[in-house]
Amino acid sequence: MIMANRVFCISAGQNETKKTDHPIHRQNLYLNYGLLSLASVLHRAGVDAIQIQGNFNSAESTFKRCVQLGLEDSNYSVLISVPSFYAVNWTNEFITLLKMSFPDVKAILGGRWVVDRNPENLRALIPLADIVVPGISEALVEELILGASGNLKVPPRIYTYSQLNYDLLDERELYQPSLEVSRGCGMGCNFCQEKDEPLTKLKPAEDIVTEAAKSILVDGLTPMNFYLEASMFAPNGRWTASLLEQQKAHDTSFKWRTEARVDSILPRHLPALYSSGLRILDLGLESADPHQLGRMRKCNDPGRYLKKASELVTAAHSAGIQIKVNLLLFPGETQASIQRTSDWLSDHSDKVRGVSVGPVIVFGWPERVSSYIEYLCGLGASVSHSPMQGVTHLNLSSEIDFDGSMELSAKLGKQFMDSDDYYFLKSFSYFSRDYTKEKFLLDCYGIESDLNFSVVNGQ
């Protein structure tokens, strides 16, 4: 039964994928858990809400889905989250359709990283938007919907964690759920958007277990797992023990994944984390070349950093935790520096399940990133091109231009990850839960040269 007069929360989609546009990349469902947090806040306040994800569907098909679910019966404004600059064109198309059919409905836009405290810039790109909201909006969303005003000030940075209500997510059975467990990082890596954001405490284990128990589905699709979202997952022994205790007390268990630095988790905690359900750790190594680690400001002592990385990878393998290594090709990169990273991966290849590799891309409004781009150029980079407003591609050095960096990224991926590894990692967290291994392998056929993994022979 369709519920009338509810708030439609739209996660803007993209007309094309960020990486090579092929069917496999279009199976990724990146849950906009920030928007789901807002929808959950509204629901607890007594306002009916539904979240619809644009994903890689057309703006027209998403709009038709909204109408099918009762948009014409709603008296509320429509909330639209713009998660990246790649979603701007899609958002314009969606709002145009909205205004043509329902001219009196207000479109309220947000998107922390895209707005970046410059709402007027986004308003210039999306002129049909009625209100553009900067910052984090949990503290404002009720005001936005129940008493929308066009004169909003930048909201305070209040870090609260609302429990995510997955019943508000359209086609929720297709998504692998996320649980936000901390925000910020503050470690100063110069490529990170949260380099200056203080790290918050981990969400209490009792809240995580309660939320997980309410969210998990057991059905005939790919098993449901959780991604514990944190820019830097940094558990201590007390928190880990509490998570195990709460799981036992609530008689619930679940498998989960998270992302961490090589120095944010102590190896001795890994066996207990495995017992609590940790199965995949996305490790932000970035590089194994000491000079590149210094350029990134990733660490002060590259030798000690890489030693810790080896210890963590070895301990994770012993504990049964799969490691996916994140690599970043950075300004100043040379064939020699990439070879050092490749050598490190070769030395640990029996302990690494897969890799994610890509060149640094600068996101942000020109006036906000100009000094950073100047800094990167001082490290040997130069501007290659800007495929759209807010996105700048770089030539990494005189040896490696942008196209070369993409080719090297794919080469590293193919060297250290095959189709079995790739499907395991993606289906655990990102692929639509109805995307079977058989469908995946069929989609691989004929596009092998466009893939960033090797296809296992005979499959």
Coordinates of C-alpha atoms in Angstrom, one line a residue, residues 160-331:
T160 CA 25.4 12.4 16.4
Y161 CA 24.6 9.0 15.1
S162 CA 21.1 8.2 14.3
Q163 CA 20.1 4.6 13.9
L164 CA 19.4 3.9 10.2
N165 CA 16.0 2.6 9.4
Y166 CA 16.4 0.4 6.4
D167 CA 12.6 0.0 6.1
L168 CA 12.6 3.5 4.6
L169 CA 14.9 2.5 1.7
D170 CA 13.2 1.6 -1.5
E171 CA 14.2 -1.9 -2.7
R172 CA 16.2 -2.3 0.5
E173 CA 16.7 -6.1 -0.1
L174 CA 19.1 -5.3 -2.9
Y175 CA 21.5 -3.3 -0.7
Q176 CA 24.3 -4.4 1.5
P177 CA 23.8 -2.2 4.6
S178 CA 26.2 0.3 6.2
L179 CA 26.4 1.3 9.8
E180 CA 28.1 4.6 10.6
V181 CA 30.4 4.1 13.6
S182 CA 32.7 7.1 13.6
R183 CA 33.4 10.3 11.7
G184 CA 36.5 12.3 11.0
C185 CA 40.2 11.3 10.9
G186 CA 42.5 14.2 11.5
M187 CA 45.7 12.4 10.6
G188 CA 46.7 15.0 8.0
C189 CA 47.2 13.0 4.8
N190 CA 47.1 15.8 2.3
F191 CA 44.8 13.9 -0.2
C192 CA 42.0 13.2 2.3
Q193 CA 38.9 15.4 2.7
E194 CA 38.8 14.6 6.4
K195 CA 42.5 15.2 7.1
D196 CA 41.6 18.1 9.5
E197 CA 38.4 16.6 10.9
P198 CA 38.9 15.3 14.5
L199 CA 38.3 11.6 14.9
T200 CA 35.2 10.9 17.0
K201 CA 34.7 8.1 19.4
L202 CA 33.4 4.8 18.0
K203 CA 29.7 4.3 18.3
P204 CA 28.9 2.2 21.4
A205 CA 28.9 -1.5 20.6
E206 CA 25.4 -2.0 22.0
D207 CA 24.0 0.6 19.5
I208 CA 25.7 -1.2 16.6
V209 CA 24.4 -4.6 17.6
T210 CA 20.9 -3.3 18.1
E211 CA 20.9 -1.5 14.8
A212 CA 22.3 -4.6 13.0
A213 CA 19.7 -6.9 14.5
K214 CA 17.0 -4.6 13.1
S215 CA 18.5 -4.3 9.7
I216 CA 19.6 -7.8 8.7
L217 CA 17.6 -9.8 6.1
V218 CA 17.9 -13.5 5.6
D219 CA 16.6 -14.5 2.2
G220 CA 17.6 -16.2 -1.0
L221 CA 19.9 -13.4 -2.3
T222 CA 23.6 -12.9 -1.7
P223 CA 24.2 -13.1 2.1
M224 CA 23.7 -9.7 3.8
N225 CA 26.8 -8.2 5.4
F226 CA 27.5 -4.8 7.0
Y227 CA 30.0 -2.1 6.3
L228 CA 31.0 -0.3 9.4
E229 CA 31.6 3.1 8.0
A230 CA 34.5 5.1 9.4
S231 CA 37.1 7.2 7.8
M232 CA 39.6 5.6 10.2
F233 CA 38.5 2.6 12.1
A234 CA 40.5 2.6 15.4
P235 CA 39.1 0.1 17.9
N236 CA 40.7 -0.6 21.2
G237 CA 40.5 -3.8 23.2
R238 CA 37.7 -2.6 25.4
W239 CA 35.4 -1.7 22.5
T240 CA 36.1 -5.0 20.8
A241 CA 35.3 -6.9 23.9
S242 CA 32.1 -5.0 24.3
L243 CA 31.1 -5.8 20.7
L244 CA 31.5 -9.5 21.4
E245 CA 29.6 -9.2 24.7
Q246 CA 26.7 -7.3 23.1
Q247 CA 26.5 -9.9 20.3
K248 CA 26.2 -12.7 22.8
A249 CA 23.7 -10.8 25.0
H250 CA 21.5 -10.1 22.0
D251 CA 22.0 -13.6 20.5
T252 CA 22.9 -12.1 17.2
S253 CA 25.9 -12.4 14.8
F254 CA 26.8 -10.8 11.5
K255 CA 29.7 -10.5 9.2
W256 CA 31.2 -7.1 8.5
R257 CA 33.8 -5.0 6.8
T258 CA 35.6 -1.8 7.5
E259 CA 38.4 0.5 6.4
A260 CA 41.5 1.3 8.4
R261 CA 45.0 2.7 8.3
V262 CA 47.9 0.3 8.8
D263 CA 48.6 1.9 12.2
S264 CA 45.0 2.3 13.5
I265 CA 44.5 -1.3 14.5
L266 CA 46.8 -3.3 16.7
P267 CA 47.5 -6.8 15.3
R268 CA 46.7 -8.4 18.7
H269 CA 43.0 -7.3 18.4
L270 CA 42.4 -9.0 15.1
P271 CA 41.4 -12.5 16.4
A272 CA 38.7 -10.9 18.6
L273 CA 37.6 -8.7 15.7
Y274 CA 37.3 -11.9 13.6
S275 CA 35.2 -13.5 16.3
S276 CA 32.9 -10.5 16.2
G277 CA 32.4 -11.0 12.4
L278 CA 35.1 -8.9 10.7
R279 CA 35.9 -10.7 7.4
I280 CA 37.3 -8.0 5.2
L281 CA 39.6 -5.1 6.1
D282 CA 40.2 -2.4 3.5
L283 CA 43.7 -1.3 4.3
G284 CA 44.8 2.2 3.3
L285 CA 48.4 1.5 2.5
E286 CA 48.4 4.0 -0.5
S287 CA 52.0 3.3 -1.5
A288 CA 55.0 1.2 -0.5
D289 CA 57.5 3.8 -1.8
P290 CA 59.0 5.8 1.0
H291 CA 59.3 9.0 -1.0
Q292 CA 55.6 8.8 -2.1
L293 CA 54.5 8.2 1.5
G294 CA 56.4 11.3 2.5
R295 CA 54.8 13.4 -0.3
M296 CA 51.4 12.3 0.8
R297 CA 52.2 13.1 4.4
K298 CA 50.9 9.6 5.2
C299 CA 53.5 9.0 7.9
N300 CA 56.7 10.5 9.4
D301 CA 58.7 7.2 9.3
P302 CA 58.0 5.2 6.1
G303 CA 60.2 2.3 7.2
R304 CA 58.3 1.9 10.5
Y305 CA 55.0 2.4 8.6
L306 CA 55.7 -0.4 6.1
K307 CA 56.8 -2.7 8.9
K308 CA 53.5 -2.1 10.7
A309 CA 51.7 -2.8 7.4
S310 CA 53.5 -6.1 7.0
E311 CA 52.7 -7.1 10.6
L312 CA 49.0 -6.2 10.2
V313 CA 48.6 -8.0 6.9
T314 CA 50.3 -11.1 8.3
A315 CA 48.2 -11.1 11.5
A316 CA 45.0 -10.6 9.6
H317 CA 45.8 -13.5 7.3
S318 CA 46.5 -15.7 10.4
A319 CA 43.2 -14.6 11.9
G320 CA 41.2 -15.4 8.8
I321 CA 40.5 -11.8 7.8
Q322 CA 40.8 -10.9 4.1
I323 CA 42.8 -7.9 3.2
K324 CA 42.1 -5.5 0.3
V325 CA 44.8 -3.0 -0.2
N326 CA 44.0 0.6 -1.3
L327 CA 46.6 2.2 -3.4
L328 CA 46.9 5.8 -4.5
L329 CA 49.1 6.9 -7.4
F330 CA 50.3 10.3 -6.3
P331 CA 52.2 13.3 -7.9

